[in-house]
Amino acid sequence: MLRRLRKNKHIINLVSNVNLNVQNFIYPLFIVDGKNRKEEIPSMKGIFRFSIDKVMKEIEECLNLGITNFLLFGVEERKDELGTWAYRNDGIIPTAIKTIKEKFYEAVLFADVCLCQYTASGQCGVVVNDYVDNSKTLELLNKISIVYAQAGVDFVCPSSMMDFQVKSIREALDKNGYENVGIMSYSTKFNSAFYGPFRIAADSAPKIGDRSSYQLDYKNPNLAILETLKDVEEGADIVMVKPALAYLDIISKIKERILIPLAAYNVSGEYTIIVNSQMDTEKLMLEVLLAIKRAGADIIISYFAKDFAKIQKIL
Ligand code: PBG
């Protein structure tokens, strides 16, 4: 007689033991150079690129909805071989961090640390003889992290899947006096077609080749789990599985093996499939976000954060 526990909505809710809460969400923000820009991203209905002056209002709106955590991505047109604009003090992201923190000190800022939006190749690192060089890339990831830390970021988020990126950044931060800056690493990041809309949004698609020499292949779950265990060992504060929906098995296996917080990135392709579907988008959103939580994610990074926050009040 298990149906007694489903007799009405209140009983159903009473016995529910996995729930979504806006405080566990991180909202991604795309930031562009210039002023007075708020442009809808063609590949991602409802998501915008903001210039720094315009992102302030967006953040204020989010804070009023209870969203306190943001993941910043710079969309940079000035690209070169070594991704110079990623680690300049006056680059888009350091300037955004400073400006946001001045006005909204309580906002928790995460910043993506990668080179693909900044390199002419569109690769996540420095290309030497057609191969993304691990140690040369680590040097640049360290530089980016220090510049973001200097600007006042709370967490740097290495997403280029280089070996030892967490260890290298942790050492660089500590050596420069930024022991309080955390690392949320994209520790288990698959080579996925679900990033398609993001690459248009961030202008970061590889110009030649793909990312298969550093992002994970989905046919080997053991290696995928090992990548996160390594990052925990190297000193990550928060680890991540990305994408989320096709990898719920990986989320739940990792959750059984680690004690530090686990994030899942509900990526651009997962967002657009739902937004563009002919189904009830609100119900779909709740069903998939809950599935990510149920699989074991403590934190959900999602373009749905605002939509969820708006309806959470009436759930
Ligand atoms: C940068 C990066 C990517 C995403 C986040 N950081 C793209 C990629 O690896 O190509 C994807 C996020 C999304 O699809 O929403 N390396």
GROMACS .gro file of C-alpha atoms and ligand atoms in nm:
model
  331
    1MET     CA    1   0.000   0.000   0.000
    2LEU     CA    2   0.269   0.246  -0.094
    3ARG     CA    3   0.010   0.470  -0.259
    4ARG     CA    4  -0.088   0.594   0.091
    5LEU     CA    5   0.228   0.809   0.067
    6ARG     CA    6   0.104   0.963  -0.257
    7LYS     CA    7  -0.247   1.048  -0.140
    8ASN     CA    8  -0.207   1.421  -0.190
    9LYS     CA    9   0.048   1.685  -0.282
   10HIS     CA   10   0.136   1.771   0.077
   11ILE     CA   11   0.207   1.411   0.171
   12ILE     CA   12   0.412   1.368  -0.145
   13ASN     CA   13   0.616   1.675  -0.051
   14LEU     CA   14   0.639   1.570   0.312
   15VAL     CA   15   0.814   1.246   0.225
   16SER     CA   16   1.034   1.390  -0.047
   17ASN     CA   17   1.399   1.369   0.048
   18VAL     CA   18   1.575   1.525  -0.249
   19ASN     CA   19   1.491   1.888  -0.312
   20LEU     CA   20   1.619   2.177  -0.518
   21ASN     CA   21   1.715   2.500  -0.352
   22VAL     CA   22   1.818   2.821  -0.524
   23GLN     CA   23   2.112   2.857  -0.285
   24ASN     CA   24   2.281   2.558  -0.450
   25PHE     CA   25   2.278   2.712  -0.797
   26ILE     CA   26   2.550   2.895  -0.987
   27TYR     CA   27   2.438   3.117  -1.275
   28PRO     CA   28   2.675   3.153  -1.574
   29LEU     CA   29   2.722   3.504  -1.718
   30PHE     CA   30   2.880   3.594  -2.052
   31ILE     CA   31   3.063   3.925  -2.047
   32VAL     CA   32   3.174   4.130  -2.348
   33ASP     CA   33   3.386   4.440  -2.392
   34GLY     CA   34   3.232   4.783  -2.447
   35LYS     CA   35   2.936   4.966  -2.299
   36ASN     CA   36   2.560   4.947  -2.303
   37ARG     CA   37   2.549   4.601  -2.458
   38LYS     CA   38   2.287   4.341  -2.374
   39GLU     CA   39   2.255   4.103  -2.666
   40GLU     CA   40   2.059   3.783  -2.676
   41ILE     CA   41   2.278   3.490  -2.778
   42PRO     CA   42   2.136   3.349  -3.102
   43SER     CA   43   2.213   2.989  -3.002
   44MET     CA   44   2.070   3.025  -2.648
   45LYS     CA   45   1.722   3.175  -2.624
   46GLY     CA   46   1.681   3.378  -2.304
   47ILE     CA   47   2.055   3.407  -2.236
   48PHE     CA   48   2.247   3.728  -2.304
   49ARG     CA   49   2.595   3.869  -2.344
   50PHE     CA   50   2.640   4.173  -2.124
   51SER     CA   51   2.891   4.455  -2.113
   52ILE     CA   52   3.010   4.522  -1.759
   53ASP     CA   53   2.780   4.822  -1.703
   54LYS     CA   54   2.479   4.613  -1.809
   55VAL     CA   55   2.569   4.302  -1.611
   56MET     CA   56   2.531   4.499  -1.288
   57LYS     CA   57   2.156   4.517  -1.329
   58GLU     CA   58   2.137   4.148  -1.413
   59ILE     CA   59   2.326   4.061  -1.096
   60GLU     CA   60   2.104   4.283  -0.888
   61GLU     CA   61   1.799   4.108  -1.032
   62CYS     CA   62   1.952   3.768  -0.954
   63LEU     CA   63   2.039   3.867  -0.596
   64ASN     CA   64   1.677   3.973  -0.547
   65LEU     CA   65   1.571   3.628  -0.665
   66GLY     CA   66   1.808   3.464  -0.416
   67ILE     CA   67   2.080   3.370  -0.667
   68THR     CA   68   2.408   3.460  -0.501
   69ASN     CA   69   2.665   3.268  -0.707
   70PHE     CA   70   2.789   3.352  -1.056
   71LEU     CA   71   3.027   3.191  -1.304
   72LEU     CA   72   3.189   3.448  -1.531
   73PHE     CA   73   3.296   3.388  -1.891
   74GLY     CA   74   3.476   3.651  -2.098
   75VAL     CA   75   3.387   3.674  -2.466
   76GLU     CA   76   3.698   3.821  -2.624
   77GLU     CA   77   3.746   3.937  -2.981
   78ARG     CA   78   4.116   4.020  -2.938
   79LYS     CA   79   4.260   3.673  -2.995
   80ASP     CA   80   4.624   3.574  -3.041
   81GLU     CA   81   4.847   3.268  -3.020
   82LEU     CA   82   4.910   3.295  -2.646
   83GLY     CA   83   4.566   3.423  -2.544
   84THR     CA   84   4.717   3.742  -2.402
   85TRP     CA   85   4.385   3.906  -2.320
   86ALA     CA   86   4.305   3.624  -2.078
   87TYR     CA   87   4.570   3.740  -1.830
   88ARG     CA   88   4.587   4.115  -1.873
   89ASN     CA   89   4.488   4.318  -1.566
   90ASP     CA   90   4.266   4.531  -1.784
   91GLY     CA   91   4.100   4.233  -1.955
   92ILE     CA   92   3.724   4.182  -1.952
   93ILE     CA   93   3.705   3.939  -1.659
   94PRO     CA   94   3.943   4.111  -1.411
   95THR     CA   95   3.762   4.439  -1.476
   96ALA     CA   96   3.424   4.271  -1.431
   97ILE     CA   97   3.531   4.106  -1.105
   98LYS     CA   98   3.651   4.438  -0.960
   99THR     CA   99   3.341   4.628  -1.069
  100ILE     CA  100   3.097   4.363  -0.942
  101LYS     CA  101   3.274   4.319  -0.608
  102GLU     CA  102   3.278   4.697  -0.547
  103LYS     CA  103   2.902   4.714  -0.568
  104PHE     CA  104   2.790   4.364  -0.461
  105TYR     CA  105   3.051   4.236  -0.220
  106GLU     CA  106   2.829   3.949  -0.108
  107ALA     CA  107   2.799   3.803  -0.459
  108VAL     CA  108   3.013   3.488  -0.484
  109LEU     CA  109   3.219   3.504  -0.800
  110PHE     CA  110   3.354   3.204  -0.986
  111ALA     CA  111   3.558   3.266  -1.302
  112ASP     CA  112   3.629   3.018  -1.579
  113VAL     CA  113   4.004   2.976  -1.629
  114CYS     CA  114   4.066   2.862  -1.983
  115LEU     CA  115   4.224   2.989  -2.303
  116CYS     CA  116   3.978   2.887  -2.575
  117GLN     CA  117   3.795   3.222  -2.580
  118TYR     CA  118   4.131   3.400  -2.611
  119THR     CA  119   4.349   3.194  -2.847
  120ALA     CA  120   4.348   3.234  -3.224
  121SER     CA  121   4.339   2.853  -3.251
  122GLY     CA  122   4.030   2.826  -3.029
  123GLN     CA  123   4.214   2.551  -2.839
  124CYS     CA  124   4.212   2.549  -2.457
  125GLY     CA  125   4.591   2.581  -2.443
  126VAL     CA  126   4.912   2.666  -2.625
  127VAL     CA  127   4.953   2.473  -2.949
  128VAL     CA  128   5.305   2.344  -3.025
  129ASN     CA  129   5.347   2.122  -3.331
  130ASP     CA  130   4.973   2.068  -3.361
  131TYR     CA  131   4.946   1.948  -3.000
  132VAL     CA  132   4.823   2.138  -2.694
  133ASP     CA  133   5.132   2.160  -2.474
  134ASN     CA  134   5.062   2.078  -2.110
  135SER     CA  135   5.338   2.269  -1.929
  136LYS     CA  136   5.323   2.583  -2.144
  137THR     CA  137   4.947   2.591  -2.087
  138LEU     CA  138   4.985   2.546  -1.710
  139GLU     CA  139   5.204   2.857  -1.696
  140LEU     CA  140   4.931   3.061  -1.859
  141LEU     CA  141   4.655   2.911  -1.644
  142ASN     CA  142   4.860   3.016  -1.339
  143LYS     CA  143   4.885   3.369  -1.474
  144ILE     CA  144   4.512   3.392  -1.541
  145SER     CA  145   4.433   3.263  -1.193
  146ILE     CA  146   4.661   3.516  -1.025
  147VAL     CA  147   4.513   3.806  -1.222
  148TYR     CA  148   4.159   3.696  -1.129
  149ALA     CA  149   4.263   3.649  -0.765
  150GLN     CA  150   4.414   3.997  -0.761
  151ALA     CA  151   4.085   4.133  -0.891
  152GLY     CA  152   3.897   3.969  -0.603
  153VAL     CA  153   3.746   3.647  -0.739
  154ASP     CA  154   3.627   3.390  -0.484
  155PHE     CA  155   3.693   3.076  -0.689
  156VAL     CA  156   3.898   3.018  -1.003
  157CYS     CA  157   3.766   2.739  -1.225
  158PRO     CA  158   4.022   2.570  -1.447
  159SER     CA  159   3.836   2.414  -1.738
  160SER     CA  160   4.104   2.321  -1.988
  161MET     CA  161   4.159   1.961  -1.869
  162MET     CA  162   4.537   1.991  -1.855
  163ASP     CA  163   4.713   1.741  -1.628
  164PHE     CA  164   4.811   1.893  -1.290
  165GLN     CA  165   4.615   2.214  -1.348
  166VAL     CA  166   4.479   2.217  -0.993
  167LYS     CA  167   4.816   2.151  -0.829
  168SER     CA  168   4.984   2.412  -1.043
  169ILE     CA  169   4.722   2.682  -0.978
  170ARG     CA  170   4.703   2.604  -0.604
  171GLU     CA  171   5.079   2.649  -0.572
  172ALA     CA  172   5.077   2.969  -0.775
  173LEU     CA  173   4.792   3.117  -0.570
  174ASP     CA  174   4.954   3.027  -0.239
  175LYS     CA  175   5.293   3.162  -0.344
  176ASN     CA  176   5.134   3.494  -0.431
  177GLY     CA  177   4.941   3.527  -0.107
  178TYR     CA  178   4.599   3.412  -0.228
  179GLU     CA  179   4.544   3.122   0.011
  180ASN     CA  180   4.181   3.227   0.050
  181VAL     CA  181   4.097   3.198  -0.317
  182GLY     CA  182   3.938   2.862  -0.386
  183ILE     CA  183   3.949   2.629  -0.685
  184MET     CA  184   3.640   2.477  -0.838
  185SER     CA  185   3.788   2.252  -1.102
  186TYR     CA  186   3.614   2.120  -1.408
  187SER     CA  187   3.759   1.787  -1.301
  188THR     CA  188   3.556   1.543  -1.511
  189LYS     CA  189   3.489   1.723  -1.836
  190PHE     CA  190   3.384   1.518  -2.134
  191ASN     CA  191   3.449   1.590  -2.500
  192SER     CA  192   3.085   1.664  -2.570
  193ALA     CA  193   2.862   1.786  -2.849
  194PHE     CA  194   2.640   1.940  -2.580
  195TYR     CA  195   2.877   2.241  -2.568
  196GLY     CA  196   2.773   2.349  -2.918
  197PRO     CA  197   2.555   2.650  -2.826
  198PHE     CA  198   2.815   2.772  -2.572
  199ARG     CA  199   3.089   2.774  -2.834
  200ILE     CA  200   2.877   3.007  -3.043
  201ALA     CA  201   2.797   3.216  -2.734
  202ALA     CA  202   3.160   3.246  -2.627
  203ASP     CA  203   3.313   3.239  -2.975
  204SER     CA  204   3.540   2.959  -2.858
  205ALA     CA  205   3.511   2.671  -3.104
  206PRO     CA  206   3.843   2.514  -3.206
  207LYS     CA  207   3.945   2.647  -3.547
  208ILE     CA  208   4.129   2.328  -3.641
  209GLY     CA  209   4.088   1.985  -3.486
  210ASP     CA  210   3.894   1.912  -3.170
  211ARG     CA  211   3.947   1.878  -2.795
  212SER     CA  212   3.988   1.500  -2.782
  213SER     CA  213   4.352   1.511  -2.667
  214TYR     CA  214   4.249   1.674  -2.338
  215GLN     CA  215   3.873   1.644  -2.279
  216LEU     CA  216   3.751   1.300  -2.172
  217ASP     CA  217   3.616   1.026  -2.392
  218TYR     CA  218   3.276   0.906  -2.273
  219LYS     CA  219   3.359   0.541  -2.338
  220ASN     CA  220   3.585   0.518  -2.032
  221PRO     CA  221   3.404   0.584  -1.703
  222ASN     CA  222   3.704   0.471  -1.495
  223LEU     CA  223   3.931   0.741  -1.634
  224ALA     CA  224   3.651   0.994  -1.593
  225ILE     CA  225   3.626   0.915  -1.222
  226LEU     CA  226   4.003   0.905  -1.182
  227GLU     CA  227   4.033   1.261  -1.316
  228THR     CA  228   3.817   1.390  -1.031
  229LEU     CA  229   3.996   1.182  -0.767
  230LYS     CA  230   4.326   1.333  -0.889
  231ASP     CA  231   4.190   1.685  -0.861
  232VAL     CA  232   4.073   1.617  -0.506
  233GLU     CA  233   4.425   1.500  -0.424
  234GLU     CA  234   4.575   1.807  -0.589
  235GLY     CA  235   4.374   2.037  -0.364
  236ALA     CA  236   4.052   2.130  -0.543
  237ASP     CA  237   3.787   2.278  -0.312
  238ILE     CA  238   3.495   2.184  -0.535
  239VAL     CA  239   3.500   1.935  -0.822
  240MET     CA  240   3.265   1.903  -1.117
  241VAL     CA  241   3.111   1.671  -1.371
  242LYS     CA  242   3.026   1.824  -1.705
  243PRO     CA  243   2.790   1.783  -1.891
  244ALA     CA  244   2.531   1.661  -1.643
  245LEU     CA  245   2.241   1.480  -1.808
  246ALA     CA  246   2.421   1.220  -2.016
  247TYR     CA  247   2.656   1.158  -1.721
  248LEU     CA  248   2.431   1.103  -1.420
  249ASP     CA  249   2.596   0.763  -1.363
  250ILE     CA  250   2.935   0.933  -1.335
  251ILE     CA  251   2.796   1.192  -1.091
  252SER     CA  252   2.658   0.925  -0.864
  253LYS     CA  253   2.972   0.711  -0.874
  254ILE     CA  254   3.193   1.008  -0.794
  255LYS     CA  255   2.961   1.117  -0.514
  256GLU     CA  256   3.015   0.781  -0.342
  257ARG     CA  257   3.390   0.831  -0.345
  258ILE     CA  258   3.448   1.191  -0.238
  259LEU     CA  259   3.356   1.409   0.057
  260ILE     CA  260   3.419   1.757  -0.085
  261PRO     CA  261   3.132   1.934  -0.267
  262LEU     CA  262   3.044   1.808  -0.612
  263ALA     CA  263   2.908   2.039  -0.881
  264ALA     CA  264   2.739   1.939  -1.206
  265TYR     CA  265   2.726   2.164  -1.510
  266ASN     CA  266   2.390   2.155  -1.684
  267VAL     CA  267   2.546   2.279  -2.008
  268SER     CA  268   2.428   2.491  -2.299
  269GLY     CA  269   2.306   2.203  -2.518
  270GLU     CA  270   2.104   2.057  -2.233
  271TYR     CA  271   1.946   2.398  -2.182
  272THR     CA  272   1.861   2.461  -2.546
  273ILE     CA  273   1.711   2.115  -2.604
  274ILE     CA  274   1.456   2.191  -2.333
  275VAL     CA  275   1.397   2.556  -2.419
  276ASN     CA  276   1.337   2.473  -2.786
  277SER     CA  277   1.127   2.165  -2.720
  278GLN     CA  278   0.756   2.132  -2.787
  279MET     CA  279   0.701   2.001  -2.433
  280ASP     CA  280   0.617   2.173  -2.103
  281THR     CA  281   0.953   2.346  -2.053
  282GLU     CA  282   0.895   2.435  -1.690
  283LYS     CA  283   0.812   2.079  -1.591
  284LEU     CA  284   1.101   1.943  -1.798
  285MET     CA  285   1.337   2.186  -1.630
  286LEU     CA  286   1.229   2.077  -1.281
  287GLU     CA  287   1.250   1.709  -1.373
  288VAL     CA  288   1.605   1.729  -1.509
  289LEU     CA  289   1.739   1.962  -1.239
  290LEU     CA  290   1.603   1.727  -0.973
  291ALA     CA  291   1.760   1.431  -1.154
  292ILE     CA  292   2.099   1.602  -1.135
  293LYS     CA  293   2.052   1.660  -0.763
  294ARG     CA  294   1.927   1.305  -0.706
  295ALA     CA  295   2.231   1.165  -0.885
  296GLY     CA  296   2.443   1.334  -0.620
  297ALA     CA  297   2.535   1.688  -0.727
  298ASP     CA  298   2.550   1.933  -0.437
  299ILE     CA  299   2.580   2.233  -0.668
  300ILE     CA  300   2.415   2.285  -1.006
  301ILE     CA  301   2.558   2.527  -1.260
  302SER     CA  302   2.269   2.609  -1.489
  303TYR     CA  303   2.132   2.863  -1.734
  304PHE     CA  304   1.797   2.776  -1.574
  305ALA     CA  305   1.897   2.928  -1.237
  306LYS     CA  306   1.684   3.238  -1.288
  307ASP     CA  307   1.384   3.047  -1.422
  308PHE     CA  308   1.407   2.809  -1.130
  309ALA     CA  309   1.443   3.089  -0.876
  310LYS     CA  310   1.131   3.258  -1.013
  311ILE     CA  311   0.913   2.951  -0.973
  312GLN     CA  312   1.070   2.824  -0.653
  313LYS     CA  313   0.874   3.090  -0.471
  314ILE     CA  314   0.548   2.941  -0.592
  315LEU     CA  315   0.631   2.570  -0.575
  316PBG     C1  316   3.573   2.635  -2.186
  316PBG     C2  317   3.435   2.596  -2.152
  316PBG     C3  318   3.336   2.534  -2.231
  316PBG     C4  319   3.219   2.529  -2.154
  316PBG     C5  320   3.251   2.586  -2.031
  316PBG     N1  321   3.385   2.623  -2.031
  316PBG     C6  322   3.336   2.492  -2.373
  316PBG     C7  323   3.424   2.388  -2.425
  316PBG     O1  324   3.494   2.315  -2.356
  316PBG     O2  325   3.424   2.382  -2.547
  316PBG     C8  326   3.086   2.476  -2.198
  316PBG     C9  327   2.968   2.524  -2.120
  316PBG    C10  328   2.836   2.499  -2.184
  316PBG     O3  329   2.823   2.430  -2.286
  316PBG     O4  330   2.738   2.551  -2.129
  316PBG     N2  331   3.662   2.535  -2.210
   0.00000   0.00000   0.00000
